[in-house]
C-alpha positions as MATLAB code, in Angstrom:
seq = 'XXXXXXXXXXXXXXXXXXXXXXXXXXXXXXXXXXXXXXXXXXXXXXXXXXXXXXXXXXXXXXXXXXXXXXXXXXXXXXXXXXXXXXXXXXXXXXXXXXXXXXXXXXXXXXXXXXXXXXXXXXXXXXXXXXXXXXXXXXXXXXXXXXXXXXXXXXXXXXXXXXXXXXXXXXXXXXXXXXXXXXXXXXXXXXXXXXXXXXXXXXXXXXXXXXXXXXXXXXXXXXXXXXXXXXXXXXXXXXXXXXXXXXXXXXXXXXXXXXXXXXXXXXXXX';
ca = [
       0.004    0.001   -0.020;
       1.355    3.425   -1.008;
       2.094    6.235    1.383;
      -1.016    8.029    0.163;
      -3.146    5.060    1.226;
      -1.404    4.120    4.377;
      -2.525    7.144    6.451;
      -6.213    6.531    6.547;
      -7.634    3.089    7.027;
      -8.724    4.300   10.450;
      -5.215    5.444   11.210;
      -6.442    9.012   11.026;
      -8.690    8.162   13.984;
      -5.775    6.437   15.661;
      -3.670    9.528   15.218;
      -6.284   11.795   16.641;
      -6.864    9.371   19.487;
      -3.171    8.917   20.376;
      -2.933    7.929   23.986;
      -1.492   10.578   26.248;
      -0.508    9.267   29.647;
      -1.181   11.892   32.385;
      -0.385   10.859   35.907;
      -0.740    7.265   35.011;
      -4.116    7.631   33.221;
      -4.703    7.568   29.505;
      -6.392   10.704   28.216;
      -9.830   10.198   26.707;
      -9.795   10.012   22.861;
     -12.358   11.765   20.675;
     -14.980    9.593   19.089;
     -14.009   10.503   15.453;
     -11.847   13.058   13.772;
     -13.619   16.329   12.932;
     -14.361   17.119    9.255;
     -11.749   19.828    9.258;
      -9.137   17.454   10.730;
     -10.036   14.768    8.171;
      -9.755   17.179    5.238;
      -6.440   18.451    6.503;
      -5.141   14.880    6.802;
      -6.180   14.063    3.201;
      -4.581   17.312    1.903;
      -1.394   16.609    3.730;
      -1.021   13.089    2.359;
      -3.377   11.841   -0.397;
      -3.829   15.193   -2.260;
      -0.448   16.709   -1.485;
       0.711   16.602   -5.168;
      -2.492   18.358   -6.337;
      -2.516   21.362   -4.039;
      -2.000   24.780   -5.567;
      -2.704   23.576   -9.123;
      -5.574   24.402  -11.488;
      -6.686   23.590  -15.064;
      -4.941   20.823  -16.950;
      -2.146   20.680  -14.373;
      -4.629   19.878  -11.609;
      -6.465   17.339  -13.746;
      -3.199   15.637  -14.566;
      -2.059   15.567  -10.821;
      -5.455   14.094   -9.766;
      -5.345   11.480  -12.549;
      -2.022   10.261  -11.226;
      -3.278   10.173   -7.657;
      -6.555    8.387   -8.224;
      -5.210    5.882  -10.848;
      -3.474    4.124   -7.927;
      -6.298    1.802   -7.161;
      -7.370   -1.830   -6.641;
      -9.629   -2.996   -9.537;
     -12.648   -5.126   -8.864;
     -14.288   -7.892  -10.859;
     -17.783   -7.171  -12.103;
     -19.135   -9.986   -9.762;
     -17.506   -8.378   -6.768;
     -19.318   -5.109   -7.449;
     -22.439   -6.627   -5.980;
     -20.734   -7.019   -2.563;
     -19.106   -3.601   -2.762;
     -22.446   -1.923   -3.411;
     -23.898   -3.645   -0.411;
     -21.372   -1.818    1.635;
     -20.920    1.459   -0.129;
     -24.720    2.153   -0.405;
     -25.897    0.688    2.871;
     -28.942    2.547    4.239;
     -27.773    4.302    7.447;
     -31.171    3.643    8.963;
     -31.290   -0.083    8.138;
     -28.055   -2.055    7.647;
     -29.919   -4.890    5.892;
     -30.779   -2.520    3.092;
     -29.194   -0.360    0.335;
     -30.487    2.973   -0.897;
     -31.312    3.180   -4.573;
     -29.805    6.098   -6.403;
     -32.701    7.520   -8.427;
     -35.718    6.481   -6.444;
     -34.154    6.862   -2.911;
     -35.923    3.587   -1.992;
     -34.548    1.483    0.795;
     -34.389   -2.122   -0.331;
     -33.001   -5.470    0.894;
     -29.270   -5.863   -0.083;
     -30.088   -9.247   -1.533;
     -33.012   -8.158   -3.758;
     -30.629   -7.677   -6.600;
     -31.061   -9.160  -10.080;
     -32.817   -8.391  -13.350;
     -36.510   -8.755  -12.511;
     -38.988   -5.994  -12.024;
     -38.724   -4.624   -8.542;
     -35.188   -5.806   -8.088;
     -32.142   -3.432   -7.981;
     -29.186   -3.707  -10.377;
     -25.814   -2.097  -11.152;
     -26.224    1.246  -12.893;
     -23.277    2.666  -14.762;
     -23.694    6.362  -14.199;
     -21.201    7.025  -16.911;
     -23.091    4.875  -19.413;
     -20.837    2.011  -20.480;
     -21.731    2.527  -24.144;
     -20.142    6.022  -23.979;
     -16.646    4.756  -24.708;
     -17.632    1.086  -25.318;
     -15.996   -0.260  -22.084;
     -18.899   -2.555  -21.174;
     -18.325   -4.359  -17.879;
     -14.526   -4.819  -18.323;
     -12.404   -4.583  -15.299;
     -11.527   -0.810  -15.010;
     -14.205    1.710  -16.003;
     -16.795   -1.029  -16.214;
     -16.244   -2.078  -12.641;
     -15.235    1.232  -10.966;
     -17.586    1.536   -7.935;
     -17.042    5.242   -7.832;
     -19.709    5.497  -10.633;
     -21.644    2.226  -10.085;
     -24.779    2.587   -7.929;
     -27.779    0.369   -6.995;
     -30.890    1.378   -8.954;
     -34.319    0.108   -9.577;
     -34.186   -2.185  -12.700;
     -37.053   -0.365  -14.477;
     -35.666    3.147  -13.732;
     -32.192    1.997  -14.858;
     -33.778    0.856  -18.120;
     -35.435    4.234  -18.567;
     -32.266    6.135  -18.023;
     -30.507    3.804  -20.463;
     -27.412    5.451  -21.860;
     -28.814    8.989  -21.984;
     -26.768   11.980  -21.145;
     -27.604   14.125  -18.137;
     -29.590   17.460  -18.516;
     -32.523   19.279  -17.128;
     -36.017   18.708  -18.394;
     -38.394   16.110  -19.712;
     -41.425   14.410  -18.217;
     -41.503   13.051  -14.688;
     -41.193    9.333  -14.129;
     -44.238    7.831  -12.610;
     -42.328    5.146  -10.845;
     -39.578    7.512   -9.649;
     -41.050   10.906   -8.752;
     -38.511   13.757   -8.996;
     -36.676   12.224  -11.975;
     -37.313   13.474  -15.464;
     -36.429   12.232  -18.970;
     -36.976   12.932  -22.624;
     -35.598   11.531  -25.845;
     -32.006   12.339  -25.270;
     -31.387   13.123  -21.525;
     -32.117   12.163  -17.945;
     -32.495   14.471  -14.899;
     -32.158   12.818  -11.549;
     -33.910   13.885   -8.427;
     -32.517   16.971   -6.672;
     -31.099   15.034   -3.698;
     -28.556   13.174   -5.954;
     -27.864   15.716   -8.755;
     -24.450   16.685   -7.326;
     -23.584   12.984   -6.730;
     -24.224   12.299  -10.421;
     -22.120   15.289  -11.454;
     -19.208   14.313   -9.307;
     -19.277   10.706  -10.480;
     -19.223   11.713  -14.144;
     -16.315   14.158  -13.569;
     -14.395   11.573  -11.549;
     -14.571    9.287  -14.578;
     -13.341   12.009  -16.850;
     -10.232   12.444  -14.647;
      -9.556    8.727  -13.870;
      -9.878    7.420  -17.426;
      -7.560    9.440  -19.794;
      -6.912    6.980  -22.542;
      -4.527    4.579  -20.793;
      -4.960    0.944  -19.961;
      -6.405    0.386  -23.423;
      -9.606    2.274  -22.524;
     -10.960    5.328  -24.161;
     -10.280    8.836  -22.969;
     -13.552    9.800  -21.285;
     -14.381   13.495  -21.389;
     -17.465   15.620  -20.509;
     -18.867   17.959  -23.059;
     -21.702   20.467  -23.266;
     -24.162   18.435  -25.371;
     -26.415   15.417  -25.259;
     -27.024   12.590  -27.749;
     -23.388   11.627  -27.462;
     -24.220    8.076  -28.575;
     -21.162    5.681  -28.378;
     -18.557    8.538  -28.273;
     -16.466    8.599  -25.036;
     -18.248   11.813  -24.015;
     -20.932   12.611  -21.508;
     -22.936   15.769  -21.092;
     -24.189   18.266  -20.351;
     -21.139   19.737  -18.710;
     -22.572   23.157  -17.865;
     -25.573   21.448  -16.151;
     -23.265   19.052  -14.305;
     -21.333   21.986  -12.999;
     -24.503   23.631  -11.842;
     -25.606   20.452  -10.057;
     -22.267   20.162   -8.327;
     -22.759   23.625   -6.783;
     -26.517   23.274   -5.968;
     -26.154   19.854   -4.334;
     -22.853   19.639   -2.306;
     -21.578   16.411   -0.865;
     -23.716   15.126    2.038;
     -22.865   12.585    4.716;
     -24.024    9.655    2.694;
     -21.791   10.560   -0.273;
     -18.825   11.301    1.874;
     -19.206    7.973    3.781;
     -19.450    6.177    0.402;
     -16.151    7.751   -0.661;
     -14.522    6.641    2.552;
     -15.785    3.045    2.200;
     -14.539    2.743   -1.341;
     -11.136    4.054   -0.279;
     -10.785    1.995    2.952;
     -12.229   -1.300    1.872;
     -12.354   -1.716   -1.867;
     -10.583    0.362   -4.451;
      -8.280    2.384   -2.122;
      -8.777    5.513   -4.245;
     -11.066    8.513   -3.731;
     -13.376   10.711   -5.821;
     -11.533   14.079   -5.359;
     -14.643   16.111   -6.151;
     -16.404   14.794   -3.126;
     -13.468   15.998   -0.914;
     -13.009   19.178   -2.975;
     -16.100   20.088   -4.993;
     -14.447   23.457   -5.830;
     -11.885   21.586   -8.014;
     -14.729   21.082  -10.599;
     -14.617   24.799  -11.459;
     -10.848   24.820  -11.139;
     -10.573   22.258  -13.963;
     -13.656   23.060  -16.111;
];
C-alpha cells in the first residue's frame, strides 16, 4: 500500500486518538476526527501533489493520484455496493440512487422490483462494457431500480423532460435524464471523476465531459454546464462522503476528489 493510502484506514482516527498518559491515566480519545481534521489529513497526504494547481495541471495531478487503485471484478461489485450504499437507517438494506428507495441488499437481479448495477457514466459512451476498469469502477456504479435504470439507459444528463411515474423527482426525454434533486451533485461528481480517472490509458477510451447530449457511443458525457450547476447546488452530503470513505478504505483504495474538494470542478472546467 502506498504512502497516500497508508495514512487513512482508520489510522487517522488512531492518530487523533493517540494515547497521552497523564499521571498514570490515558487521556480520553475523541470519538472521531472532525471534518476539518479529516480534510487536512487528506490534503497533507493523499492530495499533496495536487494542491495549488488548476486547469490541466490539476487534472493531470489528480489522474495520477486516483489511478493508484485496486480494480474489482464485475461480480464483486455486488458485494461492494452492499457496503458502499448501505442504508444508514437499516443495515440490511441499500439505498437506490434515483428512487431513494431502501431495499434489501439481496433483492438484486434483473427482474421488475429488483435493484441492479447502474453505470452512471453509461458504459456505451466509450464502449468499455463491464470490463475490469471503468466497467467495474464503484465510484460510478450505484444500486438502482431495474425499471428506472432501463428508462435512463445510456442517456446523457440534462434538465427537463417528463416526470417518471415510478420515480417521482426524476425526469427524462428522448435524449437526456434528470435525476432527483437530492442526488444531482452525486451524479455530477461521479461523471467528472470518470473524466479524470480514465484518460486513454490501460487500453480504454479517454472519457471527457462535453456540453451536449445525444453523445451516442462517443467517449463523451454531457451536459457539462448542467453538471457543474448540479455540483454547486447539491454539495456532498454525509451519505456521499461515507461512500467515498468506504470505497477508499475497503475496496478500491482511491477517492473521488470532487467529493473531498467540490471546488476543483470549477478549477478544472
